[in-house]
Amino acid sequence: MPQELIIEPGRADRQYWRDIWRYRELFYFLSWRDILVRYKQTVIGIAWAVVKPLLTTVVFSFVFGRIAKLPPDGSAPYSVMVFAAMMPWQFVATSLTECSNSLIGNANLISKIYFPRLIIPAGSVITSFVDFLISAGLLVLMMAWFRWWPDFRLLSIPLFIALAFAASAGPGLWLAALNVKYRDFRYVVPFLVQTGLYVSPVGFSSKIVPERWRLLYSLNPMVGVIDGFRWAILRGETPFYWPGVGLSLAVTFLLLVSGIWYFRRVERSFADVI
Amino acid sequence: MSDPVITVENLGKKYRIRHQHQRQRYLTFRDLLADKTKRAARRLWSAARRPLTSDLRPQTSTPPAHEDFWALRGVSFEVNQGESLGIIGSNGAGKSTLLKILSRITEPTVGRARITGRVASLIEVGTGFHPELTGRENIFLNGSILGMSRAEIQRKFDEIIAFAEVEKFLDTPVKHYSSGMYVRLAFAVAAHLEQEILVVDEVLAVGDAQFQKKCLGKMREVGLHQGRTVLFVSHNIQAVKLLCSRSVLLKEGNLLAQGPTEEVTRCYLAENETTGAERVWPREAAPGDATLRLLSLKVAAGNGTTSSELCSDEYVFVEMLVEISSLNDALRVGFELLRADGTVLLTSFHNDTATSEWPPLSLGSNNLRCQVPPGLLNAGRYTVAPRICIHCVRWIVYEPPTVEFDVRITHGRSHFWMGNAPHPGAIRPVFHWVRR
């Protein structure tokens, strides 16, 4: 039975989610391409994914742990605590950067063939996840070195990985879509990523934030993600600050839903303006 | 015979042309904010002044910020199963817009189209090819971009590499391919698509002649023997005649004619009557794209005057004024010289010679002149069609014949040489004879 396709104004909306399913193989191939190219082009491709978080972790542990003498989370070594946050942070930061450039980078595809455009930023997030997996391997080595083992709470990690996905996809979709229309958004992203590293509790534990600022601080979606990762990896020695986690979750969810909404709204004009 | 597989009803697409921001190609958020603030300030200002001066001052009307432009309007036609439909028209006629709507890249503003079956659109060969990936990897990538499933690609894999003749280089990154190999591989993938409906845009225009022939053969096979439906856009009237029994002609977004290809092409040629020995385009309507625009094309006699009647013992100068916005090593500027009946007599590009002899190109205006030697052309009428491309990648200018001139024979020195009496042959050079 040949399928029938009807093209008329506004029609694409109704078939959207079915189309995403139909184009899953393209999604797979585009992600595969990005991963392949990423690690092919540079000799130190994979090394880069290792060196960057490792060096930042060393510097942060030194600056925040030794010089500023900030307290670690419970009994875990300071550098393990920093690395447990560096992993999701690097993942979200890379995703945001890649996402925001993804549509422009694939302008050629967008103006030449049809597919649900959501595939492209989603692919960027997946590509960044490969780096995440590499640094996860690094974390295991690090924990072996310090002889520090997590407990059963580690089983909850997929949950927090999902949260990290949501936290990168939401703002990522906003930035990707805005970047197509307003080309100066690409200058916003490096700034966002740079300040985000210091505003988020990467180099320090979020428990050092004064109690009365805690809730406000949790407006940053990364606070929820990082606290979650630390809780799961560092044996939950620092209990959750529940109102904060709840708020972080809500903000993340809001960004994700509004991101999809905005992306869908402007997506049909991408081919005309890109 | 059978039900139409493509029904297009009253299709239209409207674009907004922005009049401000013409300096930049892209809108920036900063400008948007600045603009909004300026407008708000102006409104406040005029609101504050209105009570005093509104009656005295004439309203200054600012020109509208955008203008609507219909790239396509009220187009309706049907295509039956197994039919090949040619879509012809000069640049800016709406052909690409039509294809983009039918392949769902962009949405129509009004109207609807109903398509039964899967559509594969070939708007460009090698869409999504990545230079760092190997031939093998690119086949899979490009195949899936064109809508093939992984299983389908695997099944057709051997056929594809045989067609492309690149077996030896399968595991070489395509950045090391010659441009010919690159195009062959790209077309090979496209030629093995299994979709019921193929939408093809000017992809045959790249590649060498032999390969073009092979592609045309493949396309014919697809249309005639496999019973698939093909929509074929081309400037190449010969190719359309060969492939399509029926055609539609677009002009300025409207459907001008539809019917048997013979009739429609005749109509197209009549529409595009050439206009003397010089053609100048206004900058905004000049053929080309963001890389380059062709501003004028003219034919001049050896003594420098623009003329539509030339003597065969003088040089014929073909002059092209192009404005280059971004330089590209593979840019080729040239033209086709055609006889009045449409046969191409020759093609010439500015970089046909050895590299050291190429005229240098620079950003901005470049006036290029080709010297057609004296004593070459036969008597009769000739037309010149501009051809500008990025070698083996895409055409920037592919216009129908634009200027025309007549040649009067003046170069024969023999008393048997009968001047302008009809003499068979497309060219009429004088060769040297010896007795051995």
XYZ file of C-alpha atoms in Angstrom, chain B residues 248-424:
177
model
C 5.252 22.385 -17.821
C 6.671 25.847 -18.397
C 6.991 28.303 -15.529
C 7.524 32.010 -15.815
C 7.762 34.418 -12.905
C 6.003 31.962 -10.640
C 3.102 31.284 -12.960
C 2.349 28.247 -15.028
C 2.632 29.459 -18.595
C 2.068 26.268 -20.531
C 1.743 22.541 -20.083
C 1.497 19.726 -22.580
C 3.710 17.642 -24.858
C 7.379 18.532 -24.395
C 7.788 19.497 -28.075
C 5.174 22.227 -27.813
C 6.229 23.471 -24.408
C 9.890 23.753 -25.355
C 8.957 25.644 -28.502
C 6.965 28.002 -26.337
C 9.961 28.353 -23.991
C 12.360 29.151 -26.799
C 9.962 31.721 -28.203
C 9.698 33.298 -24.737
C 13.436 33.612 -24.528
C 14.059 35.446 -27.760
C 17.521 36.865 -27.569
C 17.834 40.587 -27.668
C 20.679 41.849 -29.763
C 24.377 41.716 -29.115
C 24.350 43.023 -25.553
C 22.455 42.177 -22.432
C 22.784 44.098 -19.185
C 21.093 43.014 -15.981
C 20.167 45.298 -13.104
C 22.122 44.177 -10.039
C 19.108 42.841 -8.142
C 17.913 40.751 -11.072
C 21.329 39.596 -12.273
C 21.744 35.845 -12.706
C 24.030 34.196 -10.167
C 24.118 33.652 -6.443
C 25.936 34.854 -3.345
C 29.264 33.911 -4.910
C 28.993 35.765 -8.168
C 26.596 37.789 -10.292
C 26.698 38.188 -14.034
C 26.052 41.841 -14.749
C 26.399 41.922 -18.492
C 27.184 39.854 -21.541
C 27.993 41.276 -24.919
C 29.465 40.417 -28.251
C 31.793 42.959 -29.815
C 33.599 43.155 -33.112
C 37.366 43.242 -33.387
C 37.273 47.016 -33.772
C 35.641 47.277 -30.351
C 32.112 48.251 -31.286
C 29.238 46.276 -29.868
C 27.603 44.926 -32.904
C 25.239 42.229 -33.951
C 26.768 41.864 -37.379
C 30.363 40.762 -37.444
C 32.859 40.052 -40.142
C 34.516 36.674 -40.171
C 38.016 38.054 -40.749
C 37.975 39.891 -37.432
C 38.116 38.710 -33.865
C 34.784 38.142 -32.176
C 34.992 39.345 -28.587
C 32.637 37.812 -26.044
C 32.719 40.018 -22.957
C 31.336 39.082 -19.586
C 31.156 41.482 -16.667
C 30.946 39.554 -13.416
C 30.849 40.760 -9.854
C 32.550 38.323 -7.506
C 31.635 38.314 -3.825
C 33.665 35.327 -2.750
C 36.604 33.835 -4.580
C 36.756 30.144 -5.317
C 39.611 28.255 -6.950
C 37.218 26.096 -8.909
C 35.265 28.991 -10.374
C 34.848 28.765 -14.127
C 33.425 31.621 -16.166
C 32.450 30.861 -19.719
C 29.802 30.533 -22.357
C 28.315 28.258 -24.953
C 28.277 29.370 -28.546
C 25.214 28.011 -30.289
C 23.928 27.926 -33.847
C 20.514 29.360 -34.516
C 18.970 25.879 -34.467
C 20.151 25.338 -30.886
C 23.104 23.022 -31.493
C 26.057 23.863 -29.323
C 29.037 24.743 -31.450
C 31.557 25.122 -28.653
C 32.007 25.833 -24.978
C 34.786 28.002 -23.634
C 35.850 28.844 -20.083
C 38.289 31.472 -18.843
C 40.538 28.809 -17.323
C 40.727 26.357 -20.217
C 44.366 27.257 -20.742
C 47.425 26.448 -18.615
C 47.211 27.917 -15.128
C 49.800 30.587 -15.799
C 47.705 32.023 -18.621
C 44.431 32.376 -16.714
C 43.164 35.920 -16.433
C 43.369 36.743 -12.705
C 40.037 37.135 -10.904
C 39.556 39.399 -7.929
C 36.741 40.404 -5.628
C 34.410 42.970 -7.111
C 33.941 43.664 -10.812
C 35.847 41.634 -13.374
C 35.454 42.255 -17.051
C 36.470 39.103 -18.903
C 36.946 38.913 -22.619
C 37.176 35.817 -24.762
C 38.695 36.201 -28.209
C 37.162 33.937 -30.789
C 39.779 33.857 -33.567
C 39.034 35.196 -37.033
C 38.400 32.811 -39.866
C 36.541 30.271 -37.773
C 32.789 30.799 -37.957
C 30.598 30.121 -40.936
C 28.021 32.618 -42.132
C 24.803 32.664 -40.156
C 23.257 33.531 -36.856
C 24.834 32.571 -33.526
C 23.691 32.871 -29.949
C 25.704 32.965 -26.731
C 24.551 31.384 -23.479
C 26.483 32.291 -20.301
C 27.828 29.389 -18.244
C 29.427 29.947 -14.857
C 30.086 27.182 -12.371
C 32.061 25.931 -9.450
C 33.770 23.079 -11.238
C 31.912 19.821 -10.713
C 29.970 21.234 -7.786
C 27.204 23.474 -9.013
C 26.141 25.894 -11.675
C 26.044 29.520 -10.689
C 24.768 30.808 -14.007
C 23.115 28.525 -16.534
C 21.011 30.802 -18.681
C 19.353 30.161 -22.013
C 20.982 31.879 -25.006
C 21.057 35.555 -24.135
C 22.682 37.495 -26.929
C 22.871 36.881 -30.639
C 24.899 38.029 -33.614
C 25.253 37.383 -37.321
C 28.439 36.539 -39.083
C 29.217 37.717 -42.584
C 31.929 35.839 -44.415
C 34.866 38.072 -45.311
C 37.895 35.903 -44.683
C 38.226 33.733 -47.798
C 41.058 34.716 -50.166
C 40.356 32.210 -52.933
C 38.395 33.336 -55.985
C 36.398 30.088 -55.683
C 35.302 31.093 -52.201
C 31.741 32.189 -52.611
C 31.408 34.739 -49.850
C 28.060 34.532 -48.187
C 26.488 31.873 -50.342
C 25.177 29.048 -48.117
C 27.925 26.613 -47.457
C 27.411 23.441 -45.365
